[in-house]
């Protein structure tokens, strides 16, 4: 089995999930609580990766972080190397690719918090941001967990975007799904099936434990 | 007719000071509650000025103007049928909704002025808010709920929790509370930051009667003690009578009448207001004694005998409610049958109301009787004539004022 590819995928999924937690919460907050009429545009952009072919997304990300774009050139000047075909480049692409899997569960859960709880909090003199931190976030644990798990699992198995942006550099950008593809290409079905089975079991365990957790995640009454 | 006792009824007696509950004797005072000496004029409170307009997509047009002084510890009732716009006005006062036009001022602060683009967020208004549902934070214990709006280290909430009887529930979660307990915690949470104004949106509507009665009494006592004025939205006349000092009647998005509870309930401005308030005469009274199922109740100098439905201790202040249909008129004092109350009365005026006549009487307090044209002719009734008004003891309904 290609352990370095597996390890790379886990690192990529974990990093992507952390980044999504950091930027997904503010984006979801904004989507739920903004009164701007045009916010459906932002919602649509966030949801794009759900329907866009990964190769298309990967292609645009490649252009955006490559030496042809100002962003790519600025990064290259600062870091000494370009973003394409690096781990950092993969993280950027994965964050965009998995964004709906974090932001949508987050925002659905934020929106389901009883609005009167927010109004009660405001009337008690607590600011909107503090209310979000003290009421909305703790009541949205389920949605946060769902978003985290889905982002992780989704990133773990991504293929097209990674291939477009990262290529296939062992230990740097060769993720587990690309390693499976390589194994099949070289007719090494035994290696492909071992890795595939591992990925299948891992995904199933992650999802199953999330769903079971959701049933009892909330504060249980003390008796 | 009686001499001027504190409870003498009559046209002037009903005109209580705005925010002045029926005065009670010193003995009737609860021990800790009601720090304001009864009999003294209630201290001047902050003024509330509301003049707002709002058009809804449904076509409903709210246009309400309220201008009152909220005496310390007094309760202003926003009364009216469902859909009258009461809750919208309350939410605008709270800062949770904005009017399309108009202004809201409290004390010396402008909370909202659409024309001048002034807006204070709810956080800056220092109000307490209690909804119909308790809306406690489900992830916090009762103690943390009550502490929620209080800066750490200041204003311990224990005292308020004790007064509301929820001090022992601190470690529980909201889902472990009964409906009455949850309302008490919601009240404690709203009062803990010492708001300048408490807003209550039908807070007891979902509770059973005994729980509601206890809560009403405790809330009134606590507001007096904290000297916090409140606005109570309700469509329940018993609640309005039991808790209110002043009332604003809203119908169809308009304020139709406002004044002291006694004034408004005994002199509705028009037929709509009368219909929404209920058709009974409402007079302040006090329980004198109770024996064998009959209460003696003083309405000014007049003593009424009333069937005892709920036990009421002598000295309890009440509103006595009498429907005009239940008042029988005769020309002489009779002692026949089971009717227990026979009051000497003078006819003040007679107005035809379709098939019947409404006879307004002065029998020491203002009272209406509904009789047929035929009875009026047979009794030869004209203004100024002396008659006897008979009321069965079971037809007088008492609403206690705790």
mmCIF file with all atom_site columns, C-alpha atoms in Angstrom, chain A residues 114-139 218-223, chain B residues 91 96 122-124 126-129 131 133 135-141 144-145 147-151 171 173 175-176 189-190 193:
data_model
loop_
_atom_site.group_PDB
_atom_site.id
_atom_site.type_symbol
_atom_site.label_atom_id
_atom_site.label_alt_id
_atom_site.label_comp_id
_atom_site.label_asym_id
_atom_site.label_entity_id
_atom_site.label_seq_id
_atom_site.pdbx_PDB_ins_code
_atom_site.Cartn_x
_atom_site.Cartn_y
_atom_site.Cartn_z
_atom_site.occupancy
_atom_site.B_iso_or_equiv
_atom_site.pdbx_formal_charge
_atom_site.auth_seq_id
_atom_site.auth_comp_id
_atom_site.auth_asym_id
_atom_site.auth_atom_id
_atom_site.pdbx_PDB_model_num
ATOM 1  C CA . UNK A 1 114 ? -34.902 29.720 17.278 1.00 0.00 ? 114 UNK A CA 1
ATOM 2  C CA . UNK A 1 115 ? -34.800 33.395 16.402 1.00 0.00 ? 115 UNK A CA 1
ATOM 3  C CA . UNK A 1 116 ? -36.481 34.296 19.678 1.00 0.00 ? 116 UNK A CA 1
ATOM 4  C CA . UNK A 1 117 ? -33.413 33.012 21.522 1.00 0.00 ? 117 UNK A CA 1
ATOM 5  C CA . UNK A 1 118 ? -31.378 35.587 19.628 1.00 0.00 ? 118 UNK A CA 1
ATOM 6  C CA . UNK A 1 119 ? -33.913 38.293 20.382 1.00 0.00 ? 119 UNK A CA 1
ATOM 7  C CA . UNK A 1 120 ? -33.906 37.322 24.047 1.00 0.00 ? 120 UNK A CA 1
ATOM 8  C CA . UNK A 1 121 ? -30.125 37.607 24.050 1.00 0.00 ? 121 UNK A CA 1
ATOM 9  C CA . UNK A 1 122 ? -30.133 40.996 22.311 1.00 0.00 ? 122 UNK A CA 1
ATOM 10 C CA . UNK A 1 123 ? -32.707 42.339 24.739 1.00 0.00 ? 123 UNK A CA 1
ATOM 11 C CA . UNK A 1 124 ? -30.410 41.233 27.570 1.00 0.00 ? 124 UNK A CA 1
ATOM 12 C CA . UNK A 1 125 ? -27.821 43.654 26.225 1.00 0.00 ? 125 UNK A CA 1
ATOM 13 C CA . UNK A 1 126 ? -25.616 41.086 24.483 1.00 0.00 ? 126 UNK A CA 1
ATOM 14 C CA . UNK A 1 127 ? -24.244 42.137 21.096 1.00 0.00 ? 127 UNK A CA 1
ATOM 15 C CA . UNK A 1 128 ? -24.985 40.227 17.916 1.00 0.00 ? 128 UNK A CA 1
ATOM 16 C CA . UNK A 1 129 ? -21.499 38.782 17.681 1.00 0.00 ? 129 UNK A CA 1
ATOM 17 C CA . UNK A 1 130 ? -21.475 37.742 21.345 1.00 0.00 ? 130 UNK A CA 1
ATOM 18 C CA . UNK A 1 131 ? -24.938 36.246 20.894 1.00 0.00 ? 131 UNK A CA 1
ATOM 19 C CA . UNK A 1 132 ? -23.561 34.207 18.019 1.00 0.00 ? 132 UNK A CA 1
ATOM 20 C CA . UNK A 1 133 ? -20.701 32.970 20.163 1.00 0.00 ? 133 UNK A CA 1
ATOM 21 C CA . UNK A 1 134 ? -22.759 32.288 23.301 1.00 0.00 ? 134 UNK A CA 1
ATOM 22 C CA . UNK A 1 135 ? -26.006 31.000 21.802 1.00 0.00 ? 135 UNK A CA 1
ATOM 23 C CA . UNK A 1 136 ? -25.802 30.138 18.107 1.00 0.00 ? 136 UNK A CA 1
ATOM 24 C CA . UNK A 1 137 ? -22.471 28.285 18.088 1.00 0.00 ? 137 UNK A CA 1
ATOM 25 C CA . UNK A 1 138 ? -23.151 26.040 21.096 1.00 0.00 ? 138 UNK A CA 1
ATOM 26 C CA . UNK A 1 139 ? -26.579 25.198 19.693 1.00 0.00 ? 139 UNK A CA 1
ATOM 27 C CA . UNK A 1 218 ? -26.559 17.438 22.764 1.00 0.00 ? 218 UNK A CA 1
ATOM 28 C CA . UNK A 1 219 ? -26.381 18.085 26.517 1.00 0.00 ? 219 UNK A CA 1
ATOM 29 C CA . UNK A 1 220 ? -28.090 15.226 28.266 1.00 0.00 ? 220 UNK A CA 1
ATOM 30 C CA . UNK A 1 221 ? -30.238 16.025 31.257 1.00 0.00 ? 221 UNK A CA 1
ATOM 31 C CA . UNK A 1 222 ? -28.613 15.295 34.569 1.00 0.00 ? 222 UNK A CA 1
ATOM 32 C CA . UNK A 1 223 ? -30.702 13.234 36.897 1.00 0.00 ? 223 UNK A CA 1
ATOM 33 C CA . UNK B 2 91  ? -41.583 44.489 19.516 1.00 0.00 ? 91  UNK B CA 1
ATOM 34 C CA . UNK B 2 96  ? -36.819 44.028 17.455 1.00 0.00 ? 96  UNK B CA 1
ATOM 35 C CA . UNK B 2 122 ? -32.290 46.526 21.584 1.00 0.00 ? 122 UNK B CA 1
ATOM 36 C CA . UNK B 2 123 ? -28.991 46.072 23.418 1.00 0.00 ? 123 UNK B CA 1
ATOM 37 C CA . UNK B 2 124 ? -28.871 49.806 24.142 1.00 0.00 ? 124 UNK B CA 1
ATOM 38 C CA . UNK B 2 126 ? -31.958 48.322 28.783 1.00 0.00 ? 126 UNK B CA 1
ATOM 39 C CA . UNK B 2 127 ? -35.247 46.516 28.614 1.00 0.00 ? 127 UNK B CA 1
ATOM 40 C CA . UNK B 2 128 ? -36.341 43.131 29.857 1.00 0.00 ? 128 UNK B CA 1
ATOM 41 C CA . UNK B 2 129 ? -38.333 40.942 27.518 1.00 0.00 ? 129 UNK B CA 1
ATOM 42 C CA . UNK B 2 131 ? -42.228 36.083 25.399 1.00 0.00 ? 131 UNK B CA 1
ATOM 43 C CA . UNK B 2 133 ? -42.853 30.843 25.382 1.00 0.00 ? 133 UNK B CA 1
ATOM 44 C CA . UNK B 2 135 ? -37.313 30.788 25.291 1.00 0.00 ? 135 UNK B CA 1
ATOM 45 C CA . UNK B 2 136 ? -34.620 29.851 27.776 1.00 0.00 ? 136 UNK B CA 1
ATOM 46 C CA . UNK B 2 137 ? -31.205 28.984 26.365 1.00 0.00 ? 137 UNK B CA 1
ATOM 47 C CA . UNK B 2 138 ? -31.407 25.181 26.204 1.00 0.00 ? 138 UNK B CA 1
ATOM 48 C CA . UNK B 2 139 ? -27.663 24.608 26.491 1.00 0.00 ? 139 UNK B CA 1
ATOM 49 C CA . UNK B 2 140 ? -27.314 26.601 29.716 1.00 0.00 ? 140 UNK B CA 1
ATOM 50 C CA . UNK B 2 141 ? -28.332 25.729 33.242 1.00 0.00 ? 141 UNK B CA 1
ATOM 51 C CA . UNK B 2 144 ? -26.413 30.479 33.646 1.00 0.00 ? 144 UNK B CA 1
ATOM 52 C CA . UNK B 2 145 ? -29.658 31.492 31.988 1.00 0.00 ? 145 UNK B CA 1
ATOM 53 C CA . UNK B 2 147 ? -26.816 35.218 34.745 1.00 0.00 ? 147 UNK B CA 1
ATOM 54 C CA . UNK B 2 148 ? -26.791 35.577 30.976 1.00 0.00 ? 148 UNK B CA 1
ATOM 55 C CA . UNK B 2 149 ? -27.404 39.314 30.737 1.00 0.00 ? 149 UNK B CA 1
ATOM 56 C CA . UNK B 2 150 ? -25.463 40.208 33.875 1.00 0.00 ? 150 UNK B CA 1
ATOM 57 C CA . UNK B 2 151 ? -21.830 41.161 33.747 1.00 0.00 ? 151 UNK B CA 1
ATOM 58 C CA . UNK B 2 171 ? -28.337 23.326 38.367 1.00 0.00 ? 171 UNK B CA 1
ATOM 59 C CA . UNK B 2 173 ? -31.484 22.519 32.435 1.00 0.00 ? 173 UNK B CA 1
ATOM 60 C CA . UNK B 2 175 ? -35.933 20.987 29.552 1.00 0.00 ? 175 UNK B CA 1
ATOM 61 C CA . UNK B 2 176 ? -36.216 19.732 33.130 1.00 0.00 ? 176 UNK B CA 1
ATOM 62 C CA . UNK B 2 189 ? -33.387 36.287 33.458 1.00 0.00 ? 189 UNK B CA 1
ATOM 63 C CA . UNK B 2 190 ? -35.149 39.387 32.107 1.00 0.00 ? 190 UNK B CA 1
ATOM 64 C CA . UNK B 2 193 ? -29.774 43.021 34.552 1.00 0.00 ? 193 UNK B CA 1
#
